[in-house]
Short mmCIF file of C-alpha atoms in Angstrom, two decimals:
data_model
loop_
_atom_site.label_atom_id
_atom_site.label_comp_id
_atom_site.label_asym_id
_atom_site.label_seq_id
_atom_site.Cartn_x
_atom_site.Cartn_y
_atom_site.Cartn_z
CA MET A 1215 -4.77 -1.15 21.32
CA ALA A 1216 -1.89 -3.59 21.58
CA SER A 1217 -1.37 -3.47 17.83
CA GLY A 1218 1.72 -3.08 15.70
CA ARG A 1219 -0.05 -0.14 14.08
CA LYS A 1220 -0.20 1.85 17.34
CA LYS A 1221 2.33 4.65 17.44
CA LYS A 1222 4.03 5.75 20.62
CA GLN A 1223 2.76 9.09 21.86
CA SER A 1224 5.36 11.85 21.86
CA ASN A 1225 4.11 13.30 25.11
CA GLU A 1226 4.27 10.85 28.01
CA HIS A 1227 2.11 13.06 30.21
CA GLU A 1228 -0.74 12.98 27.70
CA GLU A 1229 -0.41 9.21 27.55
CA THR A 1230 -1.06 8.77 31.26
CA SER A 1231 -3.63 11.57 31.71
CA GLN A 1232 -6.01 10.68 28.88
CA ILE A 1233 -9.06 8.83 30.20
CA TRP A 1234 -11.08 6.20 28.35
CA PHE A 1235 -14.68 5.60 29.43
CA PHE A 1236 -16.59 2.50 28.33
CA LEU A 1237 -20.28 3.27 28.86
CA CYS A 1238 -23.18 0.88 28.33
CA GLU A 1239 -26.63 2.48 28.46
CA ALA A 1240 -30.14 1.77 27.19
CA MET A 1241 -33.21 3.81 26.31
CA SER A 1242 -35.36 1.46 28.39
CA LEU A 1243 -33.26 1.55 31.60
CA THR A 1244 -32.51 4.09 34.30
CA THR A 1245 -29.31 2.24 35.19
CA PHE A 1246 -25.99 2.10 33.35
CA SER A 1247 -22.67 0.28 33.60
CA GLN A 1248 -19.34 1.95 33.03
CA GLY A 1249 -15.60 1.33 33.26
CA ASN A 1250 -12.75 3.83 33.07
CA TYR A 1251 -9.08 3.35 32.19
CA THR A 1252 -6.04 5.47 31.41
CA LEU A 1253 -4.55 5.45 27.93
CA GLU A 1254 -1.50 3.69 29.36
CA GLU A 1255 -3.75 0.83 30.45
CA VAL A 1256 -5.68 0.74 27.18
CA LYS A 1257 -2.44 0.62 25.16
CA HIS A 1258 -1.67 -2.79 26.64
CA MET A 1259 -5.05 -4.23 25.63
CA ASP A 1260 -5.96 -5.90 22.36
CA LEU A 1261 -8.94 -3.60 21.95
CA THR A 1262 -11.93 -5.20 20.21
CA LEU A 1263 -15.67 -4.55 20.30
CA ASP A 1264 -16.08 -7.60 22.50
CA LEU A 1265 -13.48 -6.28 24.94
CA CYS A 1266 -15.17 -2.85 24.94
CA LEU A 1267 -18.35 -4.58 26.03
CA LYS A 1268 -16.52 -6.36 28.85
CA LEU A 1269 -14.75 -3.16 29.93
CA SER A 1270 -18.14 -1.44 30.24
CA LYS A 1271 -19.13 -4.26 32.67
CA ALA A 1272 -22.09 -5.16 30.44
CA LYS A 1273 -23.17 -8.66 29.49
CA GLY A 1274 -24.21 -10.11 26.17
CA LYS A 1275 -22.81 -10.48 22.66
CA VAL A 1276 -21.41 -7.88 20.29
CA ASN A 1277 -24.26 -8.39 17.81
CA ASP A 1278 -26.75 -7.31 20.48
CA TYR A 1279 -25.25 -3.82 20.64
CA SER A 1280 -24.15 -0.80 18.61
CA PHE A 1281 -20.80 0.79 19.44
CA TRP A 1282 -19.89 4.48 19.15
CA ILE A 1283 -16.77 6.56 19.81
CA HIS A 1284 -16.65 10.23 20.79
CA SER A 1285 -14.16 12.84 21.97
CA ASP A 1286 -14.10 16.64 22.04
CA SER A 1287 -12.55 16.92 18.57
CA MET A 1288 -15.53 15.17 16.99
CA ALA A 1289 -18.72 16.98 15.97
CA ALA A 1290 -20.70 13.81 16.64
CA ALA A 1291 -20.22 10.26 17.88
CA VAL A 1292 -19.23 7.88 15.08
CA GLN A 1293 -20.37 4.27 14.98
CA LEU A 1294 -17.74 1.54 15.18
CA LEU A 1295 -18.54 -1.32 12.83
CA SER A 1296 -15.42 -3.45 13.30
CA ASP A 1297 -12.55 -4.08 15.69
CA GLN A 1298 -10.15 -2.28 13.34
CA SER A 1299 -12.28 0.87 13.27
CA ILE A 1300 -11.54 1.55 16.96
CA ILE A 1301 -7.85 2.25 16.34
CA ALA A 1302 -8.58 3.99 13.03
CA MET A 1303 -11.07 6.45 14.53
CA TYR A 1304 -8.89 7.03 17.59
CA SER A 1305 -5.85 7.80 15.45
CA LEU A 1306 -7.74 10.31 13.31
CA TYR A 1307 -9.75 12.20 15.92
CA CYS A 1308 -9.05 11.35 19.54
CA LYS A 1309 -5.29 11.23 20.11
CA ASN A 1310 -4.99 14.76 21.48
CA ASP A 1311 -8.24 14.88 23.47
CA PRO A 1312 -8.28 14.41 27.26
CA ILE A 1313 -11.27 12.01 27.24
CA VAL A 1314 -12.34 9.25 24.86
CA THR A 1315 -15.77 7.69 25.37
CA ILE A 1316 -16.92 4.40 23.90
CA ILE A 1317 -20.72 4.44 24.05
CA ILE A 1318 -22.52 1.11 23.85
CA ARG A 1319 -26.26 0.86 23.23
CA GLY A 1320 -28.73 -1.80 22.24
CA ALA A 1321 -28.61 -2.62 18.53
CA ASN A 1322 -32.12 -1.21 18.08
CA ASP A 1323 -31.64 1.88 20.24
CA PRO A 1324 -31.33 5.28 18.49
CA SER A 1325 -28.01 7.00 18.00
CA PRO A 1326 -26.46 8.82 20.99
CA ASN A 1327 -26.25 11.84 18.66
CA THR A 1328 -30.04 12.23 18.63
CA SER A 1329 -31.20 10.93 22.02
CA ARG A 1330 -30.37 10.68 25.71
CA THR A 1331 -31.09 7.68 27.89
CA PRO A 1332 -32.81 7.93 31.30
CA SER A 1333 -29.43 7.24 32.92
CA HIS A 1334 -27.68 10.13 31.15
CA VAL A 1335 -27.52 12.52 34.11
CA ASN A 1336 -26.15 9.88 36.48
CA SER A 1337 -23.58 8.49 34.02
CA LEU A 1338 -22.34 12.00 33.19
CA ALA A 1339 -21.99 12.78 36.91
CA SER A 1340 -19.98 9.59 37.34
CA ARG A 1341 -17.62 10.51 34.45
CA ARG A 1342 -17.15 14.00 35.83
CA THR A 1343 -16.29 12.62 39.27
CA VAL A 1344 -13.60 10.40 37.77
CA SER A 1345 -12.23 13.03 35.37
CA ALA A 1346 -12.16 15.75 38.06
CA GLN A 1347 -9.58 13.70 39.94
CA ARG A 1348 -7.24 14.34 37.00
CA GLY A 1349 -8.23 17.98 36.57
CA ILE A 1350 -10.40 17.29 33.49
CA LEU A 1351 -14.07 18.07 32.91
CA ALA A 1352 -16.07 15.40 31.08
CA THR A 1353 -18.28 17.16 28.52
CA GLU A 1354 -21.70 16.25 27.16
CA LEU A 1355 -22.29 14.94 23.68
CA PHE A 1356 -24.28 17.55 21.75
CA ILE A 1357 -27.71 16.27 20.72
CA HIS A 1358 -28.47 17.13 17.09
CA PRO A 1359 -32.08 17.92 16.20
CA ARG A 1360 -33.54 15.99 13.28
CA ILE A 1361 -33.70 17.88 10.02
CA ARG A 1362 -37.20 18.47 8.73
CA HIS A 1363 -37.56 16.79 5.33
CA ALA A 1364 -39.26 19.61 3.47
CA SER A 1365 -37.54 19.36 0.12
CA GLY A 1366 -37.67 21.71 -2.79
CA SER A 1367 -34.56 20.13 -4.27
CA THR A 1368 -34.29 18.39 -7.61
CA ASP A 1369 -32.54 15.06 -8.15
CA PHE A 1370 -29.41 15.65 -10.21
CA GLU A 1371 -29.86 12.30 -12.00
CA THR A 1372 -33.59 12.26 -12.86
CA MET A 1373 -34.17 16.05 -12.72
CA GLU A 1374 -37.36 15.31 -10.76
CA LYS A 1375 -38.37 16.93 -7.46
CA ILE A 1376 -37.25 14.87 -4.44
CA GLU A 1377 -40.35 13.92 -2.45
CA ASP A 1378 -39.78 10.39 -1.12
CA GLU A 1379 -38.61 10.91 2.46
CA ARG A 1380 -37.28 7.37 2.69
CA ALA A 1381 -34.86 8.11 -0.16
CA MET A 1382 -33.80 11.55 1.06
CA ILE A 1383 -30.52 12.60 2.60
CA SER A 1384 -30.59 16.15 3.95
CA PHE A 1385 -28.03 18.27 5.72
CA ILE A 1386 -27.43 21.92 6.54
CA VAL A 1387 -24.69 23.96 4.86
CA ASP A 1388 -24.44 27.71 5.50
CA GLU A 1389 -27.87 27.68 7.16
CA GLU A 1390 -29.49 26.13 4.08
CA VAL A 1391 -31.04 22.65 4.01
CA LEU A 1392 -29.84 20.69 0.97
CA THR A 1393 -31.48 17.43 -0.05
CA PHE A 1394 -30.20 14.58 -2.20
CA THR A 1395 -31.49 11.17 -3.19
CA LYS A 1396 -29.57 8.38 -1.54
CA ASP A 1397 -28.93 6.71 -4.90
CA TYR A 1398 -27.34 9.84 -6.34
CA LEU A 1399 -25.21 10.52 -3.27
CA LEU A 1400 -23.92 6.95 -2.91
CA GLY A 1401 -23.34 6.59 -6.64
CA TRP A 1402 -21.42 9.85 -6.88
CA ILE A 1403 -19.35 9.09 -3.77
CA ASP A 1404 -18.44 5.65 -5.16
CA SER A 1405 -17.34 7.14 -8.47
CA GLN A 1406 -15.18 9.74 -6.72
CA LEU A 1407 -13.61 7.16 -4.43
CA ALA A 1408 -12.69 5.13 -7.52
CA ASP A 1409 -10.77 8.23 -8.68
CA MET A 1410 -8.86 8.18 -5.36
CA LYS A 1411 -10.70 11.14 -3.84
CA HIS A 1412 -10.81 11.13 -0.04
CA PRO A 1413 -14.40 11.20 1.34
CA THR A 1414 -13.82 14.69 2.76
CA GLU A 1415 -12.62 15.98 -0.63
CA ILE A 1416 -15.73 14.91 -2.55
CA THR A 1417 -18.00 17.63 -3.95
CA VAL A 1418 -21.68 16.95 -4.71
CA HIS A 1419 -24.33 19.05 -6.45
CA SER A 1420 -27.91 19.93 -5.56
CA LEU A 1421 -30.52 21.90 -7.52
CA GLY A 1422 -32.55 24.10 -5.16
CA GLU A 1423 -36.04 25.54 -5.48
CA ASP A 1424 -34.56 28.60 -7.12
CA GLY A 1425 -33.09 26.43 -9.87
CA ARG A 1426 -29.54 27.27 -8.82
CA ASN A 1427 -26.82 24.64 -8.68
CA HIS A 1428 -25.46 24.32 -5.14
CA GLU A 1429 -21.99 22.80 -4.95
CA VAL A 1430 -21.27 21.22 -1.58
CA LYS A 1431 -18.03 19.76 -0.26
CA LEU A 1432 -18.51 16.76 2.02
CA THR A 1433 -16.24 17.97 4.81
CA SER A 1434 -15.52 15.99 7.98
CA HIS A 1435 -18.20 18.10 9.68
CA VAL A 1436 -20.82 17.12 7.09
CA TRP A 1437 -19.91 13.43 7.37
CA GLU A 1438 -19.88 13.31 11.17
CA LYS A 1439 -22.91 15.51 11.84
CA PHE A 1440 -25.26 14.42 9.05
CA LEU A 1441 -24.17 11.49 6.90
CA LEU A 1442 -23.06 9.06 9.62
CA ARG A 1443 -26.37 9.01 11.42
CA GLY A 1444 -30.03 8.62 10.59
CA GLN A 1445 -31.82 6.06 8.44
CA TRP A 1446 -29.29 6.37 5.60
CA LYS A 1447 -26.13 5.80 7.62
CA GLU A 1448 -25.76 2.08 6.81
CA GLY A 1449 -24.25 2.45 3.34
CA LEU A 1450 -22.37 5.64 4.13
CA GLN A 1451 -20.95 4.32 7.40
CA ALA A 1452 -19.33 1.39 5.58
CA VAL A 1453 -17.77 3.77 3.05
CA TRP A 1454 -16.44 6.08 5.77
CA ASP A 1455 -15.18 3.30 8.00
CA LYS A 1456 -13.29 1.62 5.16
CA SER A 1457 -11.72 4.87 4.03
CA VAL A 1458 -10.68 5.93 7.52
CA ARG A 1459 -9.12 2.54 8.21
CA ALA A 1460 -7.20 2.57 4.91
CA GLN A 1461 -5.93 6.10 5.53
CA SER A 1462 -4.78 5.31 9.05
CA GLU A 1463 -2.91 2.17 7.98
CA ARG A 1464 -1.44 3.95 4.95
CA GLU A 1465 -0.12 6.83 7.05
CA GLU A 1466 1.53 4.42 9.42
CA MET A 1467 3.19 2.49 6.59
CA LEU A 1468 4.44 5.73 5.03
CA ALA A 1469 5.82 6.86 8.38
CA ASN A 1470 7.72 3.58 8.74
CA ILE A 1471 9.18 3.94 5.24
CA ALA A 1472 10.19 7.54 5.98
CA ASN A 1473 11.89 6.50 9.23
CA ALA A 1474 13.98 3.95 7.33
CA SER A 1475 14.75 6.30 4.43
CA PRO A 1476 15.63 9.91 5.40
CA ASN A 1477 15.14 11.21 1.83
CA PHE A 1478 11.77 9.53 1.27
CA VAL A 1479 9.58 12.61 1.86
CA GLN A 1480 11.65 14.74 -0.53
CA ALA A 1481 11.59 11.93 -3.10
CA CYS A 1482 7.79 11.78 -2.89
CA GLN A 1483 7.51 15.53 -3.36
CA GLN A 1484 9.79 15.43 -6.38
CA TYR A 1485 7.90 12.46 -7.82
CA ILE A 1486 4.53 14.20 -7.45
CA TYR A 1487 5.92 17.40 -8.95
CA ASP A 1488 7.35 15.55 -11.94
CA LEU A 1489 4.14 13.62 -12.60
CA ARG A 1490 2.13 16.83 -12.58
CA ASN A 1491 4.59 18.59 -14.90
CA PHE A 1492 5.43 15.70 -17.22
CA GLY A 1493 4.04 17.49 -20.28
CA ASN A 1494 5.55 20.93 -19.76
CA ASN A 1495 8.87 20.38 -17.96
CA LYS A 1496 11.72 18.69 -19.79
CA GLY A 1497 13.56 17.85 -16.57
CA SER A 1498 10.47 16.17 -15.09
CA ARG A 1499 9.92 14.12 -18.23
CA THR A 1500 13.59 13.06 -18.38
CA ARG A 1501 13.61 11.91 -14.75
CA LEU A 1502 10.36 9.96 -15.09
CA GLU A 1503 11.25 8.27 -18.36
CA GLY A 1504 14.67 7.41 -16.94
CA THR A 1505 13.10 5.15 -14.29
CA GLY A 1506 12.33 2.45 -16.86
CA HIS A 1507 9.15 1.57 -14.94
CA LYS A 1508 5.65 1.60 -16.44
CA PHE A 1509 4.38 3.77 -13.58
CA TYR A 1510 7.73 5.62 -13.25
CA MET A 1511 8.28 4.07 -9.80
CA GLY A 1512 12.07 3.74 -9.90
CA GLN A 1513 15.27 5.69 -9.38
CA PRO A 1514 15.89 8.56 -8.80
CA TYR A 1515 12.74 8.43 -6.67
CA PHE A 1516 12.42 4.95 -5.14
CA ASP A 1517 14.59 1.86 -4.93
CA ASN A 1518 13.06 -1.56 -5.58
CA ALA A 1519 12.38 -2.33 -1.90
CA THR A 1520 10.61 1.00 -1.36
CA ARG A 1521 8.58 0.57 -4.55
CA ASP A 1522 7.40 -2.86 -3.42
CA LYS A 1523 6.26 -1.42 -0.09
CA LEU A 1524 4.45 1.46 -1.79
CA LEU A 1525 2.52 -0.92 -4.03
CA GLN A 1526 1.05 -2.53 -0.91
CA LEU A 1527 -0.27 0.74 0.54
CA PRO A 1528 -3.95 0.32 1.53
CA THR A 1529 -6.60 2.15 -0.50
CA GLN A 1530 -10.38 2.31 -0.43
CA SER A 1531 -10.59 -0.56 -2.93
CA GLY A 1532 -7.62 -2.67 -1.79
CA THR A 1533 -4.02 -1.65 -2.45
CA LEU A 1534 -2.16 0.83 -4.63
CA GLU A 1535 -1.04 -2.09 -6.80
CA GLY A 1536 -4.68 -2.97 -7.42
CA VAL A 1537 -5.58 0.63 -8.31
CA LEU A 1538 -2.71 0.83 -10.80
CA GLY A 1539 -3.67 -2.55 -12.25
CA ALA A 1540 -7.24 -1.35 -12.80
CA LEU A 1541 -5.90 1.79 -14.49
CA GLU A 1542 -3.71 -0.33 -16.75
CA LYS A 1543 -6.71 -2.40 -17.87
CA LYS A 1544 -8.74 0.76 -18.42
CA ARG A 1545 -6.00 2.14 -20.69
CA LEU A 1546 -5.42 -1.04 -22.75
CA ASP A 1547 -6.22 0.80 -25.97
CA SER A 1548 -4.40 4.00 -25.03
CA SER A 1549 -1.39 5.16 -23.05
CA ILE A 1550 -1.31 6.06 -19.36
CA CYS A 1551 -0.85 9.80 -18.85
CA ALA A 1552 1.53 10.82 -16.07
CA SER A 1553 -0.18 14.12 -15.29
CA HIS A 1554 -3.83 13.14 -15.79
CA ASP A 1555 -3.86 9.48 -14.69
CA LEU A 1556 -0.97 8.95 -12.28
CA PHE A 1557 -0.64 12.35 -10.60
CA PRO A 1558 -4.09 12.29 -8.90
CA ILE A 1559 -3.54 8.73 -7.67
CA PHE A 1560 -0.10 9.27 -6.18
CA LYS A 1561 -0.96 12.69 -4.78
CA SER A 1562 -3.83 11.07 -2.88
CA VAL A 1563 -1.93 8.00 -1.73
CA LEU A 1564 1.40 9.64 -0.84
CA GLY A 1565 -0.15 12.80 0.54
CA ALA A 1566 2.62 14.89 -0.99
CA GLN A 1567 2.11 18.38 -2.41
#
């Protein structure tokens, strides 16, 4: 947690009252090991997966275990695949919750979202004893039942009925079970990420038994409850983890730029507006063309120092500079369109409306 990326909490009381539990449990054991610390203590640690293991009072190597994070704002525990993902997940989901739990299990043990260990009752009682001293009640992680793989869905790529359970990804939306092939889902997600869509803004399609096209948005709830667990989680977890980390680091960089430049937020909003309206607003077109920059990243929006910082903003595939470079190569035989090419990219990266 002792990272330059960690922001100071605005509420000092929350900082000292939030509790972190580091729990190590196993499906084969009735015993558990557990450590607890305040956020103030955790902030002064260089939090890594290896340190999480030590804080739980367990022995062994990181590769022997799987690591998960959970707090009340999360629909399910999310697996931590790297040291950086700890801060990223915390920043997105856990900052305002009274309790954060790092759950550590054997690498071959099932997810804590779908199973309870023999030590569950005792470890929960221990957490509640500790949290009660601070007037907080430690809650249980909801156990999600497995979805029955009875598919009447059709693969959107092959137009064949989906029957191979090993290749299925199913989840429930509006009380209806929708099924996709893993190849279709991963392929479509990758293509949307390349267009700078955030994972929670991606829409996928499924053909049901009735022949109707079901359009489904992959919300945070869908990702956390269905996609980041089960036999298919490996590929999807890497996608989610990378995106979450990039977003967290990008937001921090943008906040630092805004703190140094009071007009930065307004400049971003104007820039996004002008990109979107390049073709139908003379003022927008005049301002953009007046920058003298191939991506219109100049005055009156950004000075050179700000532009250089923006080009280094993290994205799913690397940096903003890399995304723009790929776009430039893609448009070698044509011109880059402000409203169709640049607007979606900068709206996603800058987060401006």
